[in-house]
Amino acid sequence: MMNALAIITARGGSKRIPRKNVKLFLGKPIIEYSIEAALQSGIFAEVMVSTDDKEIAEIAKKAGAEVPFFRSPETSNDFATTADVILEVLQMYRERGQEFDAVCCIYPTAPFVTGDAIKTAMETLEREKADTVLPVVRFSFPPQRCVMVKDGYLTAKWPEYMPMRSQDLEPLYHDCGQFYCLNTAQFLQQKTIVMEKCVPYYQNEMNVQDIDTQEDWEMAELKYRRMHPGK
């Protein structure tokens, strides 16, 4: 098994849902679900949280994660990318004499992520000699048949696909926005999340929910309750 690091990215600022990363999700801070999944996978040399926020750091440490250093101002603003954050974390560890074969970057608002899913994806990264393993879910409606508004009227974006049956269209997928498994050497070279050898990790739509608005949050709680009766 590779020497691997789990990085949970959780800055303090959040515009659409204030204090989103520590907001209570069915009774506990939502970031705790990501930390617990990483720890339960049993495959990481260390599970750390990258944050610029003291409250988030305290919650993370109580949940069992490490917070060995705080995020810099350059990676704490609205324009910093996830790749920027991972690069900074790896550099900070390197300065401390620690290097890792692989990284799993887990978002702090991913309550559907499980230890088993992370473990399987990381094993796939090693087995397939991939650069990235990316959790994806199939679009429930074929994007090829989307419509747009033009001069006040609906019109087909791609008219040639409108007569076609859904089952005859090529399946298309999107990023689940949950976690990314990365080969460290390739990441340091390519400096991007979706690298050249990117292998899919297929997810069920019931296990996926973007959480960007209050409505998203409520939908996520409904889904979670259905998957975990009694919560």
mmCIF file of C-alpha atoms in Angstrom:
data_model
loop_
_atom_site.group_PDB
_atom_site.id
_atom_site.type_symbol
_atom_site.label_atom_id
_atom_site.label_comp_id
_atom_site.label_asym_id
_atom_site.label_seq_id
_atom_site.Cartn_x
_atom_site.Cartn_y
_atom_site.Cartn_z
ATOM 1 C CA MET A 1 0.000 0.000 0.000
ATOM 2 C CA MET A 2 1.200 3.485 -0.832
ATOM 3 C CA ASN A 3 2.294 5.995 1.775
ATOM 4 C CA ALA A 4 -0.736 8.273 1.510
ATOM 5 C CA LEU A 5 -1.968 11.564 2.960
ATOM 6 C CA ALA A 6 -5.590 12.672 3.325
ATOM 7 C CA ILE A 7 -6.110 16.416 2.930
ATOM 8 C CA ILE A 8 -9.468 17.895 3.894
ATOM 9 C CA THR A 9 -9.726 21.432 2.536
ATOM 10 C CA ALA A 10 -11.778 23.709 4.801
ATOM 11 C CA ARG A 11 -11.237 27.440 4.722
ATOM 12 C CA GLY A 12 -13.271 29.702 6.959
ATOM 13 C CA GLY A 13 -14.895 31.917 4.338
ATOM 14 C CA SER A 14 -18.177 30.892 2.719
ATOM 15 C CA LYS A 15 -20.456 33.315 0.905
ATOM 16 C CA ARG A 16 -23.624 31.368 0.094
ATOM 17 C CA ILE A 17 -23.862 29.288 3.289
ATOM 18 C CA PRO A 18 -22.142 31.112 6.181
ATOM 19 C CA ARG A 19 -19.724 28.920 8.170
ATOM 20 C CA LYS A 20 -20.637 26.120 5.794
ATOM 21 C CA ASN A 21 -17.743 23.817 6.698
ATOM 22 C CA VAL A 22 -18.736 23.594 10.369
ATOM 23 C CA LYS A 23 -22.508 24.049 10.043
ATOM 24 C CA LEU A 24 -24.423 21.286 11.812
ATOM 25 C CA PHE A 25 -25.530 18.552 9.437
ATOM 26 C CA LEU A 26 -28.048 16.358 11.255
ATOM 27 C CA GLY A 27 -26.563 17.277 14.601
ATOM 28 C CA LYS A 28 -22.807 17.483 14.039
ATOM 29 C CA PRO A 29 -20.398 19.713 12.081
ATOM 30 C CA ILE A 30 -20.465 18.583 8.480
ATOM 31 C CA ILE A 31 -16.663 18.422 8.264
ATOM 32 C CA GLU A 32 -16.705 15.575 10.801
ATOM 33 C CA TYR A 33 -18.258 13.242 8.207
ATOM 34 C CA SER A 34 -15.251 13.700 5.900
ATOM 35 C CA ILE A 35 -12.765 13.273 8.740
ATOM 36 C CA GLU A 36 -14.504 10.112 9.980
ATOM 37 C CA ALA A 37 -14.572 8.612 6.472
ATOM 38 C CA ALA A 38 -10.860 9.274 5.990
ATOM 39 C CA LEU A 39 -9.996 7.733 9.360
ATOM 40 C CA GLN A 40 -12.292 4.744 8.829
ATOM 41 C CA SER A 41 -10.618 3.947 5.498
ATOM 42 C CA GLY A 42 -7.543 2.929 7.500
ATOM 43 C CA ILE A 43 -5.153 3.663 4.638
ATOM 44 C CA PHE A 44 -3.607 7.035 5.455
ATOM 45 C CA ALA A 45 -0.360 7.801 7.228
ATOM 46 C CA GLU A 46 -2.034 11.035 8.294
ATOM 47 C CA VAL A 47 -5.432 12.706 7.981
ATOM 48 C CA MET A 48 -5.017 16.478 8.018
ATOM 49 C CA VAL A 49 -7.233 19.521 7.617
ATOM 50 C CA SER A 50 -5.974 22.524 5.671
ATOM 51 C CA THR A 51 -7.674 25.612 7.086
ATOM 52 C CA ASP A 52 -7.141 29.261 7.932
ATOM 53 C CA ASP A 53 -9.772 29.197 10.680
ATOM 54 C CA LYS A 54 -9.166 28.511 14.394
ATOM 55 C CA GLU A 55 -12.677 27.200 15.067
ATOM 56 C CA ILE A 56 -12.456 24.761 12.157
ATOM 57 C CA ALA A 57 -9.033 23.659 13.398
ATOM 58 C CA GLU A 58 -10.365 22.914 16.887
ATOM 59 C CA ILE A 59 -13.339 20.949 15.559
ATOM 60 C CA ALA A 60 -11.043 19.016 13.222
ATOM 61 C CA LYS A 61 -8.622 18.075 15.994
ATOM 62 C CA LYS A 62 -11.447 16.937 18.276
ATOM 63 C CA ALA A 63 -12.697 14.712 15.446
ATOM 64 C CA GLY A 64 -9.278 13.060 15.146
ATOM 65 C CA ALA A 65 -7.599 14.985 12.320
ATOM 66 C CA GLU A 66 -4.248 16.753 12.405
ATOM 67 C CA VAL A 67 -3.831 20.479 11.804
ATOM 68 C CA PRO A 68 -0.043 20.821 11.696
ATOM 69 C CA PHE A 69 -0.094 24.314 10.187
ATOM 70 C CA PHE A 70 -2.520 26.963 8.977
ATOM 71 C CA ARG A 71 -3.242 27.828 5.391
ATOM 72 C CA SER A 72 -1.560 30.905 3.952
ATOM 73 C CA PRO A 73 -3.502 34.037 2.892
ATOM 74 C CA GLU A 74 -2.677 33.197 -0.739
ATOM 75 C CA THR A 75 -4.613 29.925 -0.561
ATOM 76 C CA SER A 76 -7.413 31.245 1.650
ATOM 77 C CA ASN A 77 -9.024 33.673 -0.787
ATOM 78 C CA ASP A 78 -11.880 33.143 -3.246
ATOM 79 C CA PHE A 79 -9.505 32.702 -6.179
ATOM 80 C CA ALA A 80 -7.258 29.933 -4.851
ATOM 81 C CA THR A 81 -7.867 26.557 -6.485
ATOM 82 C CA THR A 82 -7.938 23.156 -4.853
ATOM 83 C CA ALA A 83 -4.698 22.385 -6.674
ATOM 84 C CA ASP A 84 -3.100 25.475 -5.106
ATOM 85 C CA VAL A 85 -4.071 24.241 -1.638
ATOM 86 C CA ILE A 86 -2.722 20.724 -2.224
ATOM 87 C CA LEU A 87 0.561 22.073 -3.596
ATOM 88 C CA GLU A 88 0.988 24.251 -0.516
ATOM 89 C CA VAL A 89 0.240 21.359 1.857
ATOM 90 C CA LEU A 90 2.742 19.066 0.120
ATOM 91 C CA GLN A 91 5.383 21.791 0.220
ATOM 92 C CA MET A 92 4.833 22.362 3.944
ATOM 93 C CA TYR A 93 5.171 18.645 4.657
ATOM 94 C CA ARG A 94 8.280 18.433 2.499
ATOM 95 C CA GLU A 95 9.852 21.206 4.564
ATOM 96 C CA ARG A 96 9.135 19.032 7.609
ATOM 97 C CA GLY A 97 10.838 16.053 6.009
ATOM 98 C CA GLN A 98 7.659 14.181 5.065
ATOM 99 C CA GLU A 99 6.732 13.075 1.557
ATOM 100 C CA PHE A 100 3.844 10.936 0.302
ATOM 101 C CA ASP A 101 3.305 8.632 -2.681
ATOM 102 C CA ALA A 102 -0.353 9.584 -2.995
ATOM 103 C CA VAL A 103 -2.856 12.151 -1.793
ATOM 104 C CA CYS A 104 -6.600 11.994 -1.309
ATOM 105 C CA CYS A 105 -8.145 15.449 -1.229
ATOM 106 C CA ILE A 106 -11.564 15.300 0.447
ATOM 107 C CA TYR A 107 -14.015 18.168 0.522
ATOM 108 C CA PRO A 108 -15.384 19.113 3.967
ATOM 109 C CA THR A 109 -19.008 19.146 2.809
ATOM 110 C CA ALA A 110 -19.217 15.546 1.593
ATOM 111 C CA PRO A 111 -21.333 13.632 4.130
ATOM 112 C CA PHE A 112 -22.010 10.793 1.678
ATOM 113 C CA VAL A 113 -18.345 9.814 1.397
ATOM 114 C CA THR A 114 -17.479 6.550 3.140
ATOM 115 C CA GLY A 115 -14.257 4.962 4.257
ATOM 116 C CA ASP A 116 -14.912 2.030 1.923
ATOM 117 C CA ALA A 117 -15.325 4.345 -1.082
ATOM 118 C CA ILE A 118 -12.078 6.159 -0.321
ATOM 119 C CA LYS A 119 -10.211 2.888 0.217
ATOM 120 C CA THR A 120 -11.511 1.407 -3.038
ATOM 121 C CA ALA A 121 -10.649 4.547 -5.015
ATOM 122 C CA MET A 122 -7.135 4.686 -3.553
ATOM 123 C CA GLU A 123 -6.612 1.001 -4.349
ATOM 124 C CA THR A 124 -7.750 1.739 -7.910
ATOM 125 C CA LEU A 125 -5.196 4.557 -8.146
ATOM 126 C CA GLU A 126 -2.409 2.130 -7.264
ATOM 127 C CA ARG A 127 -3.689 -0.875 -9.240
ATOM 128 C CA GLU A 128 -4.351 1.074 -12.453
ATOM 129 C CA LYS A 129 -1.188 3.165 -12.103
ATOM 130 C CA ALA A 130 -3.432 6.174 -12.640
ATOM 131 C CA ASP A 131 -2.572 9.832 -12.160
ATOM 132 C CA THR A 132 -6.056 10.649 -10.835
ATOM 133 C CA VAL A 133 -9.075 8.661 -9.695
ATOM 134 C CA LEU A 134 -12.137 10.869 -9.997
ATOM 135 C CA PRO A 135 -15.569 10.033 -8.511
ATOM 136 C CA VAL A 136 -18.185 10.711 -11.188
ATOM 137 C CA VAL A 137 -21.926 10.314 -11.585
ATOM 138 C CA ARG A 138 -23.915 10.006 -14.791
ATOM 139 C CA PHE A 139 -26.176 12.911 -15.712
ATOM 140 C CA SER A 140 -29.759 11.884 -14.975
ATOM 141 C CA PHE A 141 -30.948 13.709 -18.116
ATOM 142 C CA PRO A 142 -28.822 13.692 -21.289
ATOM 143 C CA PRO A 143 -27.099 17.099 -21.624
ATOM 144 C CA GLN A 144 -27.092 16.674 -25.414
ATOM 145 C CA ARG A 145 -30.825 17.466 -25.358
ATOM 146 C CA CYS A 146 -30.563 20.662 -23.341
ATOM 147 C CA VAL A 147 -32.342 23.858 -24.350
ATOM 148 C CA MET A 148 -31.409 27.522 -23.986
ATOM 149 C CA VAL A 149 -33.272 30.824 -24.041
ATOM 150 C CA LYS A 150 -32.681 32.946 -27.130
ATOM 151 C CA ASP A 151 -34.618 36.177 -27.711
ATOM 152 C CA GLY A 152 -37.150 35.072 -25.111
ATOM 153 C CA TYR A 153 -37.820 31.677 -26.679
ATOM 154 C CA LEU A 154 -36.591 28.193 -25.845
ATOM 155 C CA THR A 155 -34.413 26.643 -28.502
ATOM 156 C CA ALA A 156 -32.342 23.477 -28.689
ATOM 157 C CA LYS A 157 -28.639 23.916 -27.999
ATOM 158 C CA TRP A 158 -27.870 20.963 -30.279
ATOM 159 C CA PRO A 159 -30.915 20.391 -32.551
ATOM 160 C CA GLU A 160 -29.388 17.277 -34.113
ATOM 161 C CA TYR A 161 -29.809 15.383 -30.834
ATOM 162 C CA MET A 162 -33.434 16.294 -30.119
ATOM 163 C CA PRO A 163 -35.049 13.469 -32.159
ATOM 164 C CA MET A 164 -32.759 10.840 -30.637
ATOM 165 C CA ARG A 165 -33.812 8.488 -27.857
ATOM 166 C CA SER A 166 -32.043 8.990 -24.535
ATOM 167 C CA GLN A 167 -30.685 5.437 -24.591
ATOM 168 C CA ASP A 168 -29.038 6.094 -27.966
ATOM 169 C CA LEU A 169 -27.034 9.068 -26.708
ATOM 170 C CA GLU A 170 -23.538 8.699 -25.326
ATOM 171 C CA PRO A 171 -23.543 8.573 -21.499
ATOM 172 C CA LEU A 172 -21.965 11.682 -19.981
ATOM 173 C CA TYR A 173 -20.725 12.138 -16.432
ATOM 174 C CA HIS A 174 -19.819 14.931 -14.038
ATOM 175 C CA ASP A 175 -17.486 15.305 -11.079
ATOM 176 C CA CYS A 176 -19.206 14.360 -7.811
ATOM 177 C CA GLY A 177 -17.363 17.104 -5.924
ATOM 178 C CA GLN A 178 -16.454 14.722 -3.094
ATOM 179 C CA PHE A 179 -12.817 13.667 -3.246
ATOM 180 C CA TYR A 180 -9.841 13.242 -5.574
ATOM 181 C CA CYS A 181 -7.170 10.541 -5.407
ATOM 182 C CA LEU A 182 -3.859 11.724 -6.822
ATOM 183 C CA ASN A 183 -0.457 10.251 -7.600
ATOM 184 C CA THR A 184 1.814 12.772 -5.887
ATOM 185 C CA ALA A 185 4.709 12.659 -8.346
ATOM 186 C CA GLN A 186 2.397 13.233 -11.301
ATOM 187 C CA PHE A 187 0.479 15.940 -9.476
ATOM 188 C CA LEU A 188 3.655 17.863 -8.689
ATOM 189 C CA GLN A 189 4.542 17.635 -12.360
ATOM 190 C CA GLN A 190 1.154 18.383 -13.949
ATOM 191 C CA LYS A 191 -0.165 20.686 -11.171
ATOM 192 C CA THR A 192 -3.807 19.968 -11.895
ATOM 193 C CA ILE A 193 -6.504 17.715 -10.399
ATOM 194 C CA VAL A 194 -7.748 16.026 -13.580
ATOM 195 C CA MET A 195 -4.510 14.661 -14.974
ATOM 196 C CA GLU A 196 -3.644 12.764 -18.135
ATOM 197 C CA LYS A 197 -4.383 9.281 -16.793
ATOM 198 C CA CYS A 198 -7.677 9.980 -15.028
ATOM 199 C CA VAL A 199 -9.679 6.884 -14.073
ATOM 200 C CA PRO A 200 -13.383 7.133 -13.147
ATOM 201 C CA TYR A 201 -14.836 5.927 -9.867
ATOM 202 C CA TYR A 202 -18.562 5.566 -10.548
ATOM 203 C CA GLN A 203 -21.040 6.764 -7.952
ATOM 204 C CA ASN A 204 -24.789 6.322 -7.562
ATOM 205 C CA GLU A 205 -26.832 9.516 -7.821
ATOM 206 C CA MET A 206 -28.312 8.885 -4.362
ATOM 207 C CA ASN A 207 -24.798 9.185 -2.935
ATOM 208 C CA VAL A 208 -24.130 12.558 -4.523
ATOM 209 C CA GLN A 209 -25.361 16.044 -3.670
ATOM 210 C CA ASP A 210 -23.757 19.410 -4.372
ATOM 211 C CA ILE A 211 -24.161 21.644 -1.331
ATOM 212 C CA ASP A 212 -23.951 25.245 -2.482
ATOM 213 C CA THR A 213 -27.305 26.644 -1.306
ATOM 214 C CA GLN A 214 -29.659 26.155 1.643
ATOM 215 C CA GLU A 215 -31.938 24.127 -0.643
ATOM 216 C CA ASP A 216 -29.003 21.850 -1.503
ATOM 217 C CA TRP A 217 -28.305 21.431 2.201
ATOM 218 C CA GLU A 218 -31.873 20.393 2.953
ATOM 219 C CA MET A 219 -31.887 17.955 0.034
ATOM 220 C CA ALA A 220 -28.646 16.418 1.292
ATOM 221 C CA GLU A 221 -30.152 15.890 4.727
ATOM 222 C CA LEU A 222 -33.211 14.222 3.180
ATOM 223 C CA LYS A 223 -31.019 11.874 1.156
ATOM 224 C CA TYR A 224 -28.826 11.083 4.144
ATOM 225 C CA ARG A 225 -31.838 10.264 6.335
ATOM 226 C CA ARG A 226 -33.154 7.921 3.664
ATOM 227 C CA MET A 227 -29.799 6.133 3.477
ATOM 228 C CA HIS A 228 -29.366 6.086 7.269
ATOM 229 C CA PRO A 229 -32.790 5.599 8.907
ATOM 230 C CA GLY A 230 -32.885 6.874 12.459
ATOM 231 C CA LYS A 231 -30.427 9.730 11.889
#
